Amino acid sequence: MASLLGEHLFEISGQGPPPPKDFVQLVINKNEVRWTTWKISVRLECRGTAPKELKTSHHDFLHQKMLQQQVGAVFGQRILEHTISLCQGKFDYLERLPDDILLRILSYIQLKDTTLLAQVSHRFRKLCNSEKFWEQTVRNCCAEFTSDMEGLANAMGWRKIFFTLFHTSGSKEQQ
């Protein structure tokens, strides 16, 4: 299954914690972890300083506690755990799917099951509460959907329209 992965597994960048607040980038490829930092300072001696880059194998990253602490300090425990999992060869293929494909998959799941799915992760909660998800749900459940209803849904919100339609009409969910 690892052949489904591209060369590039994960990338994140951001500003490190104070006091230095340097800019940091973490890139995980199939064979290595790259940790790059750019010095951010108003001091003249720091201007034009080249970024520092540390490249290490997955195996070595798993034993470099100092680098792991830096990843955790800048990006948090969740990103550190994800990085360690990738370095251990544990790939979460579902997490790598784009939102439009996940929304397509969600269209086949019963609505009551999406409430459970929304509890799985922040990403799924965001997706299950998104306007795109609720628009898809309304269009799938309501065969007689009109352009007037679409205008109302765009103004009120698709989720609100869904509960208004199915609460007032007394219809049962068709999924």
mmCIF file of C-alpha atoms in Angstrom:
data_model
loop_
_atom_site.group_PDB
_atom_site.id
_atom_site.type_symbol
_atom_site.label_atom_id
_atom_site.label_comp_id
_atom_site.label_asym_id
_atom_site.label_seq_id
_atom_site.Cartn_x
_atom_site.Cartn_y
_atom_site.Cartn_z
ATOM 1 C CA MET A 1 0.000 0.000 0.000
ATOM 2 C CA ALA A 2 2.912 2.337 0.540
ATOM 3 C CA SER A 3 3.194 2.520 -3.243
ATOM 4 C CA LEU A 4 0.012 4.642 -3.219
ATOM 5 C CA LEU A 5 1.961 7.382 -1.472
ATOM 6 C CA GLY A 6 3.889 9.989 -3.352
ATOM 7 C CA GLU A 7 7.408 11.031 -2.429
ATOM 8 C CA HIS A 8 6.035 13.803 -0.227
ATOM 9 C CA LEU A 9 4.171 12.479 2.851
ATOM 10 C CA PHE A 10 3.563 15.547 5.011
ATOM 11 C CA GLU A 11 4.482 19.219 5.269
ATOM 12 C CA ILE A 12 3.711 21.916 7.787
ATOM 13 C CA SER A 13 5.195 25.303 8.507
ATOM 14 C CA GLY A 14 4.705 28.011 11.078
ATOM 15 C CA GLN A 15 6.283 30.298 13.584
ATOM 16 C CA GLY A 16 8.107 28.853 16.537
ATOM 17 C CA PRO A 17 7.373 29.800 20.136
ATOM 18 C CA PRO A 18 8.856 32.903 21.762
ATOM 19 C CA PRO A 19 11.341 34.284 22.462
ATOM 20 C CA PRO A 20 12.968 33.734 19.041
ATOM 21 C CA LYS A 21 9.730 33.121 17.055
ATOM 22 C CA ASP A 22 11.742 31.795 14.128
ATOM 23 C CA PHE A 23 9.939 30.455 11.062
ATOM 24 C CA VAL A 24 10.004 26.657 10.878
ATOM 25 C CA GLN A 25 9.141 24.071 8.234
ATOM 26 C CA LEU A 26 8.759 20.327 8.745
ATOM 27 C CA VAL A 27 8.771 18.128 5.640
ATOM 28 C CA ILE A 28 8.460 14.365 5.744
ATOM 29 C CA ASN A 29 9.342 12.453 2.594
ATOM 30 C CA LYS A 30 9.396 8.705 2.048
ATOM 31 C CA ASN A 31 12.994 8.429 3.263
ATOM 32 C CA GLU A 32 13.746 11.471 5.395
ATOM 33 C CA VAL A 33 12.565 14.168 7.765
ATOM 34 C CA ARG A 34 13.650 17.748 7.009
ATOM 35 C CA TRP A 35 13.549 20.416 9.711
ATOM 36 C CA THR A 36 14.294 23.893 8.361
ATOM 37 C CA THR A 37 14.460 27.093 10.415
ATOM 38 C CA TRP A 38 14.751 30.702 9.289
ATOM 39 C CA LYS A 39 16.038 33.222 11.806
ATOM 40 C CA ILE A 40 13.646 36.135 12.281
ATOM 41 C CA SER A 41 15.350 39.104 13.860
ATOM 42 C CA VAL A 42 15.690 42.853 13.467
ATOM 43 C CA ARG A 43 19.392 42.641 14.327
ATOM 44 C CA LEU A 44 21.709 43.586 11.505
ATOM 45 C CA GLU A 45 23.981 40.585 12.050
ATOM 46 C CA CYS A 46 21.023 38.241 11.459
ATOM 47 C CA ARG A 47 19.909 39.746 8.154
ATOM 48 C CA GLY A 48 20.610 37.565 5.164
ATOM 49 C CA THR A 49 21.308 34.549 7.354
ATOM 50 C CA ALA A 50 20.758 31.347 5.422
ATOM 51 C CA PRO A 51 18.154 28.935 6.755
ATOM 52 C CA LYS A 52 19.384 26.024 8.838
ATOM 53 C CA GLU A 53 18.324 22.628 7.615
ATOM 54 C CA LEU A 54 18.534 19.310 9.374
ATOM 55 C CA LYS A 55 17.915 16.142 7.364
ATOM 56 C CA THR A 56 17.545 12.837 9.118
ATOM 57 C CA SER A 57 16.258 9.382 8.277
ATOM 58 C CA HIS A 58 12.955 8.165 9.699
ATOM 59 C CA HIS A 59 14.825 5.704 11.900
ATOM 60 C CA ASP A 60 17.128 8.403 13.269
ATOM 61 C CA PHE A 61 14.224 10.809 13.881
ATOM 62 C CA LEU A 62 12.594 8.203 16.128
ATOM 63 C CA HIS A 63 15.711 8.314 18.336
ATOM 64 C CA GLN A 64 16.316 12.090 18.289
ATOM 65 C CA LYS A 65 14.409 13.219 21.372
ATOM 66 C CA MET A 66 15.630 16.827 21.052
ATOM 67 C CA LEU A 67 14.250 17.151 17.515
ATOM 68 C CA GLN A 68 10.996 15.526 18.626
ATOM 69 C CA GLN A 69 10.732 18.078 21.439
ATOM 70 C CA GLN A 70 11.225 20.889 18.928
ATOM 71 C CA VAL A 71 8.492 19.511 16.659
ATOM 72 C CA GLY A 72 6.165 19.217 19.663
ATOM 73 C CA ALA A 73 6.991 22.743 20.890
ATOM 74 C CA VAL A 74 6.340 24.369 17.510
ATOM 75 C CA PHE A 75 3.473 22.301 16.096
ATOM 76 C CA GLY A 76 1.980 20.540 19.103
ATOM 77 C CA GLN A 77 1.605 16.984 20.324
ATOM 78 C CA ARG A 78 -0.797 15.891 17.562
ATOM 79 C CA ILE A 79 1.665 16.787 14.777
ATOM 80 C CA LEU A 80 4.513 15.142 16.702
ATOM 81 C CA GLU A 81 2.479 11.930 17.035
ATOM 82 C CA HIS A 82 1.583 12.062 13.325
ATOM 83 C CA THR A 83 5.254 12.553 12.428
ATOM 84 C CA ILE A 84 6.316 9.624 14.603
ATOM 85 C CA SER A 85 3.600 7.441 13.049
ATOM 86 C CA LEU A 86 4.792 8.298 9.539
ATOM 87 C CA CYS A 87 8.379 7.537 10.512
ATOM 88 C CA GLN A 88 7.220 4.179 11.877
ATOM 89 C CA GLY A 89 5.540 3.412 8.542
ATOM 90 C CA LYS A 90 1.989 3.879 9.838
ATOM 91 C CA PHE A 91 0.173 5.758 7.079
ATOM 92 C CA ASP A 92 -3.375 7.049 7.482
ATOM 93 C CA TYR A 93 -4.692 6.863 3.925
ATOM 94 C CA LEU A 94 -8.136 8.155 4.834
ATOM 95 C CA GLU A 95 -6.627 11.300 6.333
ATOM 96 C CA ARG A 96 -4.786 11.950 3.070
ATOM 97 C CA LEU A 97 -7.930 11.980 0.902
ATOM 98 C CA PRO A 98 -9.102 15.371 -0.337
ATOM 99 C CA ASP A 99 -12.355 16.777 1.080
ATOM 100 C CA ASP A 100 -14.310 16.360 -2.165
ATOM 101 C CA ILE A 101 -13.616 12.608 -2.196
ATOM 102 C CA LEU A 102 -14.490 12.275 1.492
ATOM 103 C CA LEU A 103 -17.744 14.160 0.852
ATOM 104 C CA ARG A 104 -18.533 11.712 -1.919
ATOM 105 C CA ILE A 105 -17.952 8.815 0.471
ATOM 106 C CA LEU A 106 -20.123 10.521 3.106
ATOM 107 C CA SER A 107 -22.986 10.670 0.623
ATOM 108 C CA TYR A 108 -23.309 6.876 0.956
ATOM 109 C CA ILE A 109 -23.413 6.890 4.765
ATOM 110 C CA GLN A 110 -26.662 7.206 6.692
ATOM 111 C CA LEU A 111 -27.053 10.612 8.283
ATOM 112 C CA LYS A 112 -27.236 9.159 11.813
ATOM 113 C CA ASP A 113 -23.818 7.542 11.230
ATOM 114 C CA THR A 114 -22.243 10.853 10.239
ATOM 115 C CA THR A 115 -22.917 12.109 13.781
ATOM 116 C CA LEU A 116 -20.634 9.328 15.003
ATOM 117 C CA LEU A 117 -18.091 10.024 12.267
ATOM 118 C CA ALA A 118 -17.965 13.679 13.318
ATOM 119 C CA GLN A 119 -16.600 12.501 16.678
ATOM 120 C CA VAL A 120 -13.628 10.720 15.095
ATOM 121 C CA SER A 121 -11.429 13.757 14.446
ATOM 122 C CA HIS A 122 -11.413 17.525 14.056
ATOM 123 C CA ARG A 123 -11.258 17.095 10.301
ATOM 124 C CA PHE A 124 -14.349 14.871 10.151
ATOM 125 C CA ARG A 125 -16.255 17.154 12.533
ATOM 126 C CA LYS A 126 -15.462 20.115 10.309
ATOM 127 C CA LEU A 127 -16.436 18.163 7.198
ATOM 128 C CA CYS A 128 -19.697 16.810 8.665
ATOM 129 C CA ASN A 129 -20.687 20.321 9.728
ATOM 130 C CA SER A 130 -19.659 21.993 6.475
ATOM 131 C CA GLU A 131 -22.075 23.751 4.145
ATOM 132 C CA LYS A 132 -20.936 21.460 1.310
ATOM 133 C CA PHE A 133 -21.937 18.380 3.320
ATOM 134 C CA TRP A 134 -25.359 19.789 4.188
ATOM 135 C CA GLU A 135 -25.975 20.964 0.625
ATOM 136 C CA GLN A 136 -25.162 17.470 -0.618
ATOM 137 C CA THR A 137 -27.461 15.966 2.040
ATOM 138 C CA VAL A 138 -30.383 18.233 1.125
ATOM 139 C CA ARG A 139 -29.994 17.582 -2.590
ATOM 140 C CA ASN A 140 -29.827 13.807 -1.995
ATOM 141 C CA CYS A 141 -32.846 13.725 0.319
ATOM 142 C CA CYS A 142 -35.121 16.145 -1.469
ATOM 143 C CA ALA A 143 -36.003 15.129 -5.032
ATOM 144 C CA GLU A 144 -38.331 18.118 -5.540
ATOM 145 C CA PHE A 145 -35.691 20.717 -4.683
ATOM 146 C CA THR A 146 -36.316 23.996 -6.569
ATOM 147 C CA SER A 147 -34.193 27.018 -7.442
ATOM 148 C CA ASP A 148 -36.236 29.103 -4.979
ATOM 149 C CA MET A 149 -35.362 26.636 -2.244
ATOM 150 C CA GLU A 150 -31.715 26.823 -3.308
ATOM 151 C CA GLY A 151 -31.740 30.598 -2.923
ATOM 152 C CA LEU A 152 -33.276 30.248 0.514
ATOM 153 C CA ALA A 153 -30.715 27.601 1.469
ATOM 154 C CA ASN A 154 -27.853 29.842 0.367
ATOM 155 C CA ALA A 155 -29.271 32.665 2.488
ATOM 156 C CA MET A 156 -30.220 30.645 5.595
ATOM 157 C CA GLY A 157 -27.664 27.859 5.463
ATOM 158 C CA TRP A 158 -28.042 24.335 4.107
ATOM 159 C CA ARG A 159 -28.122 22.664 7.508
ATOM 160 C CA LYS A 160 -30.951 24.893 8.677
ATOM 161 C CA ILE A 161 -32.888 24.191 5.469
ATOM 162 C CA PHE A 162 -32.431 20.448 5.965
ATOM 163 C CA PHE A 163 -33.911 20.487 9.455
ATOM 164 C CA THR A 164 -36.632 22.922 8.410
ATOM 165 C CA LEU A 165 -37.684 20.743 5.477
ATOM 166 C CA PHE A 166 -37.684 17.474 7.351
ATOM 167 C CA HIS A 167 -39.081 18.852 10.587
ATOM 168 C CA THR A 168 -42.016 20.708 9.012
ATOM 169 C CA SER A 169 -42.876 18.152 6.342
ATOM 170 C CA GLY A 170 -42.817 15.222 8.743
ATOM 171 C CA SER A 171 -40.790 13.291 6.179
ATOM 172 C CA LYS A 172 -38.443 10.592 7.280
ATOM 173 C CA GLU A 173 -34.860 10.569 6.245
ATOM 174 C CA GLN A 174 -34.456 8.741 2.957
ATOM 175 C CA GLN A 175 -30.833 7.761 3.381
#
